[in-house]
Each structure stands twice: as C-alpha cells, then as structure tokens.
Amino acid sequence: MTVSGALALCAVTAPTAQAASATIVPCSEGALVNAIDAANAAGGGTLILAPFCTYTLTSAHGGDDPDGPSGLPNITSPISLTGLGTVITRDDGADPFRIVEVDGPSHEPAGQGQLTLTTITLRNGDAEDGVGGGIANFGGHVILTASTVRDNGADLGGGIYTDNALTLTASGVHDNTAATDGGGIYKNSGSVALLASPIVHNSPNNCGANPPAVPDC
C-alpha cells in the first residue's frame, strides 16, 4: 500500500470525538453527579441513565450566588442525558434547590452549556425566590424530547426559566408553580420552540415573558 493510500485509510477509519462511547450511569445520586462532573471536565458527553430509575437528589451539587443552588452540577458543556421512564427529583426532605442549571457564554462565569434530555422527568425542584425550579437556562441551549418537567416551583419560571434557546419536542411542562410569573415557562429572552409539547395546568399561568410572549403556549 502506498503512503498516500495508508493516510487515506486512516482518515476514513480514525474515530472522532463525536463517536466516543456513551457512559452508563448507575441508579444513584452520587453516580449521576460524578458522571456530569466528568462530562463537563471532558468538554461534553452522552450519559445513559438507568431505565425506570428515580435519581433522588438529597442535596445541592451545583449553582451558587446569585443564581441559587441546583441539585445537579451546572451544565457547562454539551451534555446529553437519555433515560427510559427515568426520573430526577429533589428529595421531599431536602433543602430547596432547583434541579439543574445550564450556563452559556453570556453567563458569569461563561460556559458552553447545552443540555439534551430524552425520555426523562424532572420534578420537585424548588428555586424559592429564584428562577427555574426545574431548569434554569442562563445563556445555554436546552433540548427536551419525550420528556417532562412537573411539580417544580420558583419565583419566575416554576418549570423552566430561559434567556437563550429552548426546544421541546413531544414533551410536557405541567403542574409547576411560580410565585410571580410563568408557572410553566418564563422566557426572559431568546427563543422558545414547542412541537407537540403541551404546557398546561401550571400556576399562576402556563407561560410568562419579558415580552414577547412564548408562542403556542
């Protein structure tokens, strides 16, 4: 084989970063926290969560002033969580904290956060006087597919608060509560795209916004 032919073969067969294998995450709070920390450190990753597992968060592992605490480590890189009937919830007896915070380039300190959830439910987050009881998206990108955000609470965006890009496909945001506005979703800025994704039964309203209003909500 010629040198040029060998180089061409290597170019075809060499694995890429995108082809890296996914990480399987056992059904425990510590395993999920450690897996997200490792994915952030690696610049992103794909995490396969245990099917039909409930990951119960007993304490905060992310967030800080002025954003408030979060149950999971802050998402500062592109991270995908895929489950099957999988739930991530705050323990009823735990101190208040949202479930997860996503930090983008506009956040201080800046991140490259992109969170993709597939077939996962986030529930029982409590941001108290803060924003985004389930998810607080600070300048990142959040993508939900066949997932649910329910029974969370905050001052703004009981279910989800976003100030950049939010995309929901075949997902639901319901039974969340906000003290001020946006029981389901509060859009501070950026874009919200909803495809076959009902935003219902939230209080005091399904969606709020620092105008314009969230479309189709």
XYZ file of C-alpha atoms in Angstrom:
217
model
C 0.000 0.000 0.000
C 1.314 3.444 -0.834
C 1.854 6.076 1.850
C -0.973 8.152 0.412
C -3.295 5.138 0.481
C -2.465 4.420 4.120
C -3.155 8.026 5.072
C -6.486 7.898 3.287
C -7.436 4.691 5.106
C -6.552 6.257 8.455
C -8.663 9.296 7.623
C -11.661 7.067 6.980
C -11.276 4.711 9.936
C -9.965 7.001 12.673
C -12.619 7.575 15.377
C -13.833 11.078 16.028
C -14.707 12.750 19.321
C -18.378 12.565 18.340
C -18.105 8.774 18.080
C -16.907 8.371 21.668
C -18.852 5.760 23.608
C -21.613 6.801 25.973
C -21.314 6.482 29.751
C -23.817 4.246 31.559
C -24.829 5.819 34.871
C -25.952 3.512 37.712
C -29.108 4.380 39.645
C -27.702 6.583 42.405
C -27.354 10.280 43.180
C -23.577 10.046 43.528
C -23.133 8.223 40.228
C -25.158 10.831 38.335
C -23.334 13.769 39.942
C -19.920 12.212 39.236
C -20.870 11.430 35.628
C -21.928 15.027 34.944
C -18.754 16.371 36.572
C -16.666 14.049 34.391
C -18.570 15.017 31.232
C -18.059 18.726 31.964
C -14.353 18.147 32.510
C -14.125 16.256 29.203
C -15.858 19.052 27.290
C -19.181 17.208 26.965
C -20.595 13.716 26.867
C -23.527 11.351 26.451
C -24.890 9.769 29.625
C -27.248 6.779 29.554
C -29.338 6.775 32.724
C -30.769 3.641 34.294
C -34.194 2.681 32.905
C -37.150 3.216 35.283
C -34.797 4.586 37.934
C -35.612 7.509 40.209
C -32.463 9.518 40.908
C -33.314 11.230 44.212
C -31.226 14.328 44.967
C -30.752 14.864 48.694
C -28.516 17.946 48.492
C -27.332 20.622 46.073
C -24.300 19.865 43.900
C -24.314 22.981 41.707
C -25.345 26.614 41.465
C -24.051 29.494 43.529
C -24.781 33.165 44.270
C -26.628 34.935 42.787
C -28.355 32.078 40.934
C -29.084 29.899 43.944
C -28.392 26.193 44.471
C -29.032 23.387 41.961
C -29.338 19.675 42.609
C -27.122 18.629 39.713
C -23.737 20.139 38.819
C -24.064 23.131 36.487
C -24.109 22.113 32.826
C -21.168 23.970 31.269
C -20.583 21.785 28.179
C -22.775 19.852 25.701
C -24.247 17.010 27.764
C -26.969 14.569 26.745
C -28.974 12.581 29.305
C -31.013 9.683 27.904
C -33.320 7.560 30.014
C -36.362 5.301 29.799
C -39.081 6.107 32.294
C -36.306 7.797 34.292
C -36.980 10.455 36.950
C -34.648 13.013 38.524
C -36.239 14.521 41.640
C -35.410 16.559 44.719
C -35.972 14.609 47.918
C -39.032 15.887 49.812
C -36.943 16.432 52.939
C -34.060 18.239 51.227
C -33.357 21.958 51.428
C -34.763 23.960 48.492
C -32.856 23.814 45.197
C -33.727 23.694 41.502
C -32.958 20.504 39.591
C -30.419 21.823 37.057
C -28.737 24.997 35.774
C -27.360 25.387 32.238
C -24.627 28.019 31.746
C -23.893 29.527 28.332
C -21.376 32.101 27.049
C -23.408 35.024 28.404
C -23.309 33.656 31.946
C -20.705 34.723 34.502
C -18.532 32.660 34.631
C -19.088 31.746 30.991
C -19.836 28.184 29.936
C -20.747 26.285 26.788
C -23.755 24.574 28.297
C -26.144 22.543 26.167
C -28.474 20.103 27.909
C -30.353 17.465 25.927
C -32.910 15.363 27.815
C -34.573 12.328 26.236
C -37.322 10.352 27.996
C -36.599 11.863 31.411
C -38.815 13.554 34.007
C -37.558 16.398 36.200
C -39.698 17.009 39.267
C -39.943 18.596 42.727
C -37.316 21.283 42.175
C -37.723 24.364 44.382
C -35.842 27.545 43.458
C -37.616 29.520 46.234
C -37.075 33.216 45.407
C -35.012 32.379 42.321
C -35.822 31.256 38.779
C -36.366 27.928 37.044
C -37.487 25.358 39.590
C -36.887 22.526 37.137
C -34.419 24.075 34.698
C -32.692 27.465 34.718
C -31.177 28.146 31.306
C -28.682 31.018 31.592
C -27.484 31.610 28.043
C -27.207 27.973 27.023
C -29.366 25.677 24.890
C -31.900 23.253 26.360
C -33.474 20.492 24.246
C -36.206 18.197 25.586
C -37.515 15.184 23.669
C -40.270 12.940 25.070
C -39.525 14.392 28.488
C -41.498 16.046 31.289
C -40.943 18.933 33.711
C -43.514 18.777 36.502
C -44.263 19.710 40.134
C -41.491 22.307 40.397
C -41.588 25.809 41.854
C -39.786 29.167 41.608
C -40.385 32.910 41.657
C -40.180 33.094 37.833
C -40.490 30.015 35.629
C -41.752 27.375 38.017
C -40.924 24.690 35.470
C -38.363 26.341 33.191
C -36.661 29.740 33.024
C -34.780 30.587 29.841
C -32.841 33.500 28.432
C -31.481 31.843 25.321
C -32.633 28.787 23.298
C -35.257 26.290 24.455
C -36.642 23.492 22.252
C -39.324 20.999 23.300
C -40.473 18.088 21.135
C -43.211 15.704 22.324
C -42.554 16.908 25.859
C -44.754 18.337 28.605
C -44.467 21.058 31.228
C -47.287 20.788 33.775
C -48.308 21.262 37.411
C -45.499 23.734 38.132
C -45.917 26.889 40.233
C -44.396 30.369 40.094
C -44.785 32.991 42.811
C -44.682 35.858 40.293
C -44.970 34.795 36.635
C -44.513 31.906 34.235
C -45.778 28.910 36.166
C -44.719 26.612 33.343
C -42.122 28.527 31.313
C -40.723 32.016 31.785
C -38.942 33.395 28.728
C -36.671 36.267 29.670
C -35.086 36.436 26.209
C -34.012 34.194 23.349
C -36.232 31.672 21.561
C -38.745 29.025 22.608
C -39.790 26.336 20.111
C -42.628 23.953 21.000
C -43.546 20.946 18.850
C -46.371 18.721 20.103
C -45.472 19.835 23.623
C -48.375 20.829 25.896
C -47.694 23.467 28.549
C -50.720 23.043 30.843
C -52.023 23.109 34.420
C -49.349 25.477 35.671
C -49.960 28.354 38.105
C -50.487 31.311 38.013
C -50.239 30.896 34.228
C -48.662 28.481 31.791
C -46.142 30.920 30.314
C -44.771 34.311 31.164
C -42.356 36.576 29.379
C -40.436 39.798 29.483
C -42.033 40.440 26.087
C -42.694 38.973 23.618
C -44.926 36.125 24.756
C -43.978 32.476 24.365
C -45.560 31.167 21.123
C -48.128 28.346 21.123
C -48.245 28.237 24.884
